[in-house]
XYZ file of C-alpha atoms in Angstrom:
515
model
C 99.826 103.175 79.824
C 100.130 99.664 78.385
C 103.186 97.563 79.292
C 104.146 94.580 77.173
C 107.081 92.176 76.820
C 108.636 91.357 73.456
C 111.440 89.058 72.374
C 113.830 90.274 69.716
C 116.279 92.966 68.709
C 115.352 96.354 70.169
C 116.832 98.015 67.066
C 113.860 96.632 65.139
C 111.214 98.048 67.487
C 108.673 100.150 65.636
C 108.162 102.800 68.333
C 108.661 106.528 68.788
C 111.655 106.102 71.115
C 114.233 103.444 71.942
C 115.818 103.466 75.428
C 119.280 102.039 76.052
C 121.889 102.658 78.757
C 125.549 103.223 79.523
C 127.680 102.736 82.632
C 130.050 105.504 83.642
C 133.573 104.976 82.373
C 132.597 102.829 79.385
C 134.346 103.980 76.219
C 133.278 101.169 73.868
C 129.544 100.405 74.239
C 128.566 96.737 74.252
C 125.381 94.678 74.274
C 122.223 96.378 73.032
C 123.846 99.818 73.351
C 126.705 98.640 71.168
C 124.267 97.296 68.583
C 122.428 100.633 68.456
C 125.776 102.444 68.246
C 126.703 100.383 65.166
C 123.287 101.021 63.636
C 123.898 104.745 64.148
C 127.354 104.547 62.558
C 129.176 105.111 65.875
C 127.161 108.130 67.036
C 127.167 106.967 70.680
C 130.908 106.316 70.623
C 131.434 109.819 69.277
C 129.319 111.297 72.079
C 131.533 109.526 74.597
C 134.804 110.408 72.898
C 133.873 114.075 72.647
C 132.922 114.203 76.323
C 129.260 114.981 75.653
C 128.007 111.923 77.547
C 129.788 110.120 80.366
C 127.176 107.676 81.667
C 126.771 109.537 84.967
C 123.753 108.239 86.890
C 120.363 109.589 85.813
C 121.732 111.722 82.969
C 120.401 111.353 79.442
C 121.408 111.993 75.844
C 119.005 112.053 72.910
C 119.916 111.095 69.356
C 117.768 111.443 66.256
C 118.118 108.823 63.554
C 118.425 110.341 60.065
C 115.525 109.214 57.904
C 115.467 108.409 54.163
C 119.158 109.037 53.665
C 118.899 112.800 54.184
C 121.724 114.925 55.526
C 122.317 114.590 59.264
C 121.514 117.636 61.373
C 122.384 118.444 64.989
C 121.994 115.359 67.159
C 121.254 113.213 64.100
C 122.964 110.030 62.994
C 122.576 107.506 60.213
C 119.507 105.405 60.919
C 121.221 102.110 60.066
C 117.840 100.467 59.623
C 116.368 101.673 62.904
C 112.609 102.087 62.797
C 112.491 104.424 65.777
C 113.257 108.062 64.991
C 114.748 108.762 68.439
C 117.210 106.994 70.739
C 117.533 107.900 74.425
C 120.671 106.895 76.316
C 120.376 106.876 80.118
C 123.427 106.963 82.364
C 123.673 104.182 84.944
C 126.551 105.575 86.967
C 129.181 103.248 88.424
C 128.782 99.529 87.801
C 130.142 98.870 91.293
C 127.267 98.266 93.689
C 124.655 98.923 90.998
C 121.469 97.790 92.753
C 117.802 97.269 92.064
C 116.971 100.786 93.226
C 119.247 102.211 90.536
C 117.451 100.101 87.928
C 114.092 101.515 89.041
C 115.406 105.071 88.969
C 116.972 104.568 85.531
C 113.656 103.379 84.126
C 111.879 106.292 85.788
C 114.332 108.816 84.335
C 113.760 107.343 80.882
C 109.961 107.429 81.191
C 110.003 110.981 82.500
C 112.290 112.134 79.683
C 110.108 110.361 77.115
C 106.971 112.061 78.415
C 108.543 115.471 77.802
C 109.241 114.753 74.121
C 106.574 116.017 71.778
C 104.983 113.262 69.747
C 106.441 110.382 71.770
C 103.621 108.029 72.714
C 105.370 104.671 72.508
C 108.797 103.522 73.622
C 110.833 100.349 73.840
C 113.409 99.680 76.538
C 115.978 97.062 77.335
C 116.068 95.465 80.805
C 118.550 97.656 82.662
C 120.833 95.742 85.017
C 120.276 92.294 83.537
C 123.493 92.364 81.505
C 126.944 93.038 82.914
C 125.418 94.274 86.209
C 124.469 90.645 86.831
C 120.967 90.993 88.263
C 118.451 88.232 87.677
C 116.264 88.994 84.677
C 112.991 88.826 86.631
C 114.187 91.118 89.442
C 115.628 93.640 86.986
C 112.518 93.552 84.790
C 110.326 94.123 87.843
C 112.205 97.329 88.660
C 112.096 98.496 85.037
C 108.316 98.066 84.972
C 107.896 99.620 88.413
C 110.014 102.674 87.607
C 108.238 103.175 84.295
C 104.762 103.018 85.847
C 105.659 105.293 88.764
C 107.242 107.934 86.531
C 104.309 107.847 84.110
C 101.747 108.631 86.803
C 99.494 111.619 86.130
C 97.253 112.964 88.883
C 93.618 113.407 87.918
C 92.739 116.951 86.921
C 89.352 118.607 87.199
C 89.706 121.193 84.445
C 87.481 121.106 81.398
C 90.374 120.143 79.125
C 91.659 116.565 79.139
C 95.376 115.963 79.597
C 96.462 113.716 76.723
C 100.203 114.051 77.315
C 102.482 111.179 78.270
C 103.276 107.683 77.076
C 100.561 105.296 76.014
C 102.703 102.164 75.653
C 106.071 100.727 76.681
C 107.631 97.542 75.306
C 110.227 95.753 77.422
C 112.418 94.020 74.861
C 114.551 90.988 75.686
C 116.864 89.524 73.036
C 117.303 86.114 74.695
C 114.355 83.758 74.276
C 115.638 81.800 77.281
C 115.117 84.829 79.561
C 111.757 85.869 78.160
C 109.635 84.036 80.729
C 111.627 85.535 83.612
C 111.337 89.021 82.131
C 107.576 88.617 81.644
C 107.159 87.482 85.241
C 109.142 90.458 86.519
C 107.219 92.955 84.395
C 103.897 91.547 85.616
C 104.985 91.940 89.232
C 106.446 95.398 88.762
C 103.363 96.618 86.939
C 101.030 95.265 89.657
C 102.986 96.958 92.439
C 103.382 100.189 90.467
C 99.672 100.418 89.679
C 98.859 99.809 93.351
C 101.155 102.685 94.339
C 99.337 104.837 91.795
C 95.975 103.765 93.259
C 97.147 104.982 96.674
C 98.309 108.244 95.075
C 94.885 108.710 93.504
C 93.189 108.323 96.875
C 95.460 110.813 98.618
C 95.250 113.348 95.778
C 91.458 113.257 95.692
C 89.672 116.312 97.157
C 88.046 115.602 100.511
C 84.625 116.784 99.334
C 84.680 113.892 96.847
C 86.493 111.290 98.959
C 84.325 111.043 102.061
C 84.576 107.989 104.364
C 81.613 106.413 102.548
C 83.204 106.977 99.143
C 86.550 105.637 100.328
C 84.852 102.472 101.549
C 83.031 102.152 98.222
C 86.306 102.374 96.304
C 87.911 99.781 98.578
C 84.953 97.465 97.974
C 85.201 97.913 94.198
C 88.936 97.203 94.258
C 88.369 94.073 96.356
C 85.833 92.775 93.864
C 88.269 93.437 91.027
C 91.236 91.557 92.526
C 89.435 88.849 94.492
C 89.632 90.060 98.092
C 86.899 89.700 100.686
C 85.636 93.110 101.823
C 83.542 93.912 104.881
C 82.482 97.447 105.806
C 81.111 98.272 109.264
C 78.849 101.306 109.539
C 78.552 103.437 112.664
C 75.788 101.271 114.140
C 77.984 98.176 113.790
C 80.942 100.035 115.278
C 78.815 101.086 118.220
C 77.834 97.453 118.794
C 81.550 96.595 118.804
C 82.155 99.205 121.482
C 84.331 101.510 119.349
C 83.605 104.575 121.448
C 87.034 106.126 120.933
C 86.831 105.975 117.120
C 83.228 107.177 117.030
C 84.085 110.180 119.204
C 86.248 111.509 116.348
C 83.413 111.067 113.844
C 80.595 112.644 115.829
C 81.250 116.203 114.610
C 80.882 115.316 110.922
C 77.808 114.882 108.755
C 79.784 112.230 106.835
C 79.511 108.955 108.757
C 82.534 106.839 109.618
C 83.230 103.559 107.829
C 85.382 100.671 109.016
C 86.866 98.734 106.096
C 88.233 95.186 106.419
C 89.968 93.653 103.384
C 91.058 90.028 103.532
C 93.369 88.075 101.253
C 93.056 84.390 102.147
C 94.617 82.077 99.535
C 93.314 78.529 99.337
C 94.938 76.391 101.994
C 96.184 79.319 104.080
C 95.415 78.546 107.711
C 98.167 80.490 109.441
C 97.601 83.487 111.701
C 97.263 86.555 109.483
C 99.608 89.450 108.963
C 97.513 92.585 109.527
C 97.990 96.110 108.192
C 96.038 98.977 109.745
C 95.901 102.414 108.089
C 94.736 105.713 109.536
C 91.953 107.018 107.301
C 91.066 110.574 108.319
C 89.616 111.737 105.006
C 89.897 115.341 106.183
C 91.276 116.718 109.417
C 90.316 120.209 110.543
C 91.711 119.461 113.987
C 88.158 119.468 115.328
C 87.541 121.837 118.242
C 91.346 122.139 118.529
C 91.204 123.819 115.129
C 94.307 123.837 112.949
C 95.752 127.018 111.476
C 94.324 127.798 108.051
C 97.641 128.129 106.187
C 98.243 124.479 105.361
C 94.880 122.999 106.222
C 94.092 122.227 102.567
C 96.777 119.518 102.712
C 94.845 117.647 105.417
C 93.136 115.693 102.663
C 96.315 113.580 102.952
C 95.462 112.454 106.504
C 94.181 109.178 105.100
C 97.593 108.350 103.612
C 97.983 105.337 105.910
C 94.647 103.871 104.844
C 95.479 104.590 101.193
C 98.750 102.675 101.573
C 96.957 99.718 103.136
C 94.274 99.651 100.428
C 96.935 99.963 97.713
C 99.055 97.209 99.253
C 96.064 94.886 99.500
C 95.350 95.549 95.808
C 98.868 94.432 94.871
C 98.789 91.461 97.255
C 95.545 90.301 95.667
C 96.783 90.751 92.104
C 100.062 88.975 92.838
C 98.395 86.121 94.703
C 100.816 86.332 97.622
C 100.661 82.878 99.273
C 99.927 84.227 102.746
C 96.834 85.312 104.630
C 96.887 89.115 104.935
C 94.215 91.440 106.314
C 94.004 95.184 105.751
C 91.991 97.389 108.096
C 91.139 101.001 107.221
C 89.077 103.039 109.705
C 87.766 105.984 107.663
C 86.582 109.080 109.537
C 86.262 112.830 109.043
C 87.289 115.142 111.920
C 85.079 118.245 111.915
C 84.098 120.907 114.494
C 80.343 121.265 114.860
C 77.945 121.328 117.822
C 78.177 117.532 118.112
C 81.982 117.399 118.019
C 83.997 115.838 120.820
C 85.878 118.267 123.050
C 89.161 118.599 124.922
C 88.545 117.214 128.382
C 86.115 114.509 127.238
C 86.731 110.941 128.399
C 85.927 108.156 125.948
C 85.926 104.368 126.166
C 87.067 101.990 123.434
C 86.713 98.320 122.511
C 89.192 97.125 125.102
C 87.310 98.914 127.867
C 90.257 101.258 128.353
C 89.441 104.922 128.842
C 91.179 107.869 127.185
C 91.145 111.524 128.175
C 91.005 113.924 125.244
C 93.625 116.639 125.593
C 93.533 117.695 121.943
C 90.949 116.814 119.315
C 93.736 117.337 116.780
C 95.443 114.191 118.087
C 92.661 112.157 116.508
C 94.558 109.638 114.374
C 95.782 107.675 117.362
C 92.177 107.549 118.601
C 90.801 105.791 115.526
C 93.828 103.476 115.537
C 93.067 102.548 119.156
C 89.833 100.799 118.247
C 91.156 99.485 114.915
C 94.082 97.808 116.673
C 91.765 96.435 119.328
C 89.609 94.973 116.532
C 92.697 93.371 114.945
C 93.256 91.258 118.063
C 90.211 89.098 117.266
C 92.100 87.545 114.335
C 94.895 86.310 116.649
C 97.424 87.877 114.251
C 100.991 86.843 113.602
C 101.921 90.546 113.557
C 100.225 93.919 113.126
C 101.663 97.017 111.438
C 99.862 100.341 111.503
C 100.611 103.322 109.265
C 99.544 106.834 110.128
C 100.189 110.441 109.235
C 100.466 110.926 112.974
C 102.766 113.786 113.989
C 104.313 116.873 112.454
C 107.264 116.218 114.762
C 108.356 113.213 112.695
C 109.343 115.579 109.892
C 111.422 117.632 112.317
C 113.142 114.468 113.501
C 113.790 112.791 110.159
C 113.350 115.435 107.477
C 110.843 115.390 104.650
C 110.620 112.536 102.112
C 113.646 110.615 103.361
C 112.541 108.046 105.961
C 109.403 107.384 107.995
C 109.552 106.633 111.706
C 109.366 103.058 113.028
C 108.180 102.213 116.548
C 107.792 98.603 117.658
C 107.420 96.336 120.673
C 108.910 93.347 118.856
C 112.532 93.107 117.659
C 111.867 90.410 115.035
C 109.083 92.450 113.434
C 111.294 95.542 113.517
C 114.102 93.660 111.745
C 111.690 92.383 109.097
C 110.369 95.878 108.493
C 113.838 97.383 108.191
C 114.860 94.699 105.677
C 111.633 95.193 103.695
C 112.156 98.957 103.735
C 115.700 98.733 102.422
C 114.651 96.371 99.630
C 111.503 98.254 98.598
C 112.890 101.786 98.776
C 110.191 102.924 101.251
C 112.763 103.691 103.926
C 112.340 103.640 107.719
C 114.259 104.692 110.824
C 113.691 103.058 114.254
C 112.788 105.121 117.333
C 112.971 104.169 121.034
C 109.955 102.899 122.937
C 111.291 103.084 126.509
C 108.830 103.055 129.396
C 109.800 106.635 130.238
C 107.903 107.831 127.152
C 104.735 106.655 128.878
C 104.945 109.244 131.650
C 103.788 112.283 129.592
C 100.536 110.524 128.609
C 99.471 109.488 132.101
C 96.043 110.912 132.925
C 94.580 111.965 136.266
C 91.066 111.255 135.002
C 91.414 108.200 132.720
C 93.843 105.392 131.997
C 95.696 107.368 129.331
C 95.507 110.775 127.653
C 95.756 111.295 123.929
C 98.419 113.991 123.792
C 101.718 114.617 125.519
C 102.053 118.110 124.093
C 105.565 118.610 122.786
C 107.029 115.545 124.489
C 107.869 113.822 121.224
C 106.897 111.190 118.711
C 107.619 108.209 120.955
C 104.979 109.251 123.499
C 102.438 109.355 120.651
C 103.386 105.800 119.719
C 103.130 104.757 123.382
C 99.489 105.898 123.376
C 98.771 103.577 120.456
C 100.629 100.709 122.142
C 98.074 100.832 124.987
C 95.512 99.316 122.621
C 97.690 96.516 121.203
C 97.187 93.371 123.212
C 98.620 89.921 122.611
C 100.472 90.362 119.320
C 103.739 91.762 117.887
C 103.097 95.322 116.737
C 104.810 98.136 114.859
C 103.705 101.694 114.221
C 104.933 103.669 111.205
C 104.640 107.445 111.445
C 104.502 108.485 107.781
C 103.366 112.106 108.127
C 106.579 113.341 106.496
C 106.290 111.028 103.498
C 102.848 111.083 101.869
C 102.500 114.474 100.145
C 105.162 116.383 98.187
C 105.153 120.125 97.470
C 107.224 119.491 94.337
C 108.598 116.549 92.380
C 111.012 114.563 94.581
C 112.707 112.551 91.815
C 111.846 110.906 88.508
C 109.648 108.256 90.116
C 107.881 110.458 92.687
C 105.835 113.408 91.417
C 104.423 116.467 93.116
C 101.400 115.553 95.219
C 100.742 112.127 96.684
C 103.741 109.781 96.805
C 102.066 106.422 97.485
C 104.567 105.796 100.274
C 104.100 102.510 102.122
C 102.572 100.334 99.403
C 105.874 98.816 98.251
C 106.986 98.357 101.855
C 103.863 96.445 102.880
C 103.895 94.227 99.788
C 107.537 93.364 100.411
C 106.817 92.602 104.075
C 103.894 90.343 103.143
C 106.068 88.432 100.692
C 108.772 88.009 103.315
C 106.235 86.578 105.755
C 104.906 84.316 103.004
C 108.408 83.005 102.279
C 108.929 82.268 105.981
C 105.594 80.433 106.406
């Protein structure tokens, strides 16, 4: 879908659908909505007066403009010179506390409703929230663009028939010439972040027979070339030279070799210690010798959701030119059970020289993170954040598609992440990291064991912490957030959600502002 910014009167937009809005409790529409109401000879005012539309959040009403002076039918009104045959009104809810998240959701509701209308390929929208709600034009426009892109996402299909449904273009129309530059800047940012979220969704949705570790690395390399990032990929021989024995143990049962992807965004003049993101990239997880049950195993193509979020975030960071050095690391591995596979009871040694006893081969994500986090230390980072679809228990603790779990050894980093989460909409909830959570992962045979059984999510994070040395670190358990059985809301479809991309971009920008 093409997004563009136009200056002028939205009533004059030559599109299939015009989108306007209304706050709850408003009886006399003003601004652009008022102008459209007058063009339609008071049709919106009549809807309100008759109780057919109240402006409740995320509700819609559709009006058809009468063409060529014909008689008005149901839902039709005088066209009043409108070029668009349809007008969609979206409810904003209460004006009190109307935030950026509501703007994004309003835009998403509009785009979703537009996609369901037969023959609607183009639409024009005003910048929700930039009027009486008082939000800056660039911030509001960013959320309008972001919500529109997210709601317009269509997962790739492998049938023989192409899906040609959905919008092909959206014009963001601003009446004030003085605000046009701000609106354009916001739309550019929102589109870049939205497309990066969609890139992460594409990766997670892709079947594992097509998205092997080698293919995932190839796509990361192509993205890096497109947006101007430096990309380095280590093969298994290079990883062996680095001493990544813990990571390579997970890979040894698969015919598809592991890949270790490093993406670097280093703007000219940036000499500060980098912010590093590390994403778990298990392209398919059978559980290995500790084989999973078959019922939901198909969904284990999502076990690279952390790596997808990191790759997507780095795409947006590159496109936006964030003025801060940021590095993304994505260890990509497949966990399979063949005659070469690692076993429960094995003891493996990683980059730090620390040994780990394997209790379950299905606790493999923390193993590949162990060596990835050890590798991150060589950059002397300012902070490191890892994302992983780590435990099923996180969904029991926090529910599904509400908040991911946050574990950290640094209070300042935790505060930054919580603030970034609240602003981006990729929400988090902090968990304890007391020393007592270390006890269940003590090993009689090695320095640490990779599973504490049913002792909880914090013990899993404590395993990962063993391999973080000399830098502030946070672990995000996102297993409950990356794949949806059904549509969550207007901006988040069934399938991959793209969770984490917005959060990481926001965090990077916060670190850039503080540099």
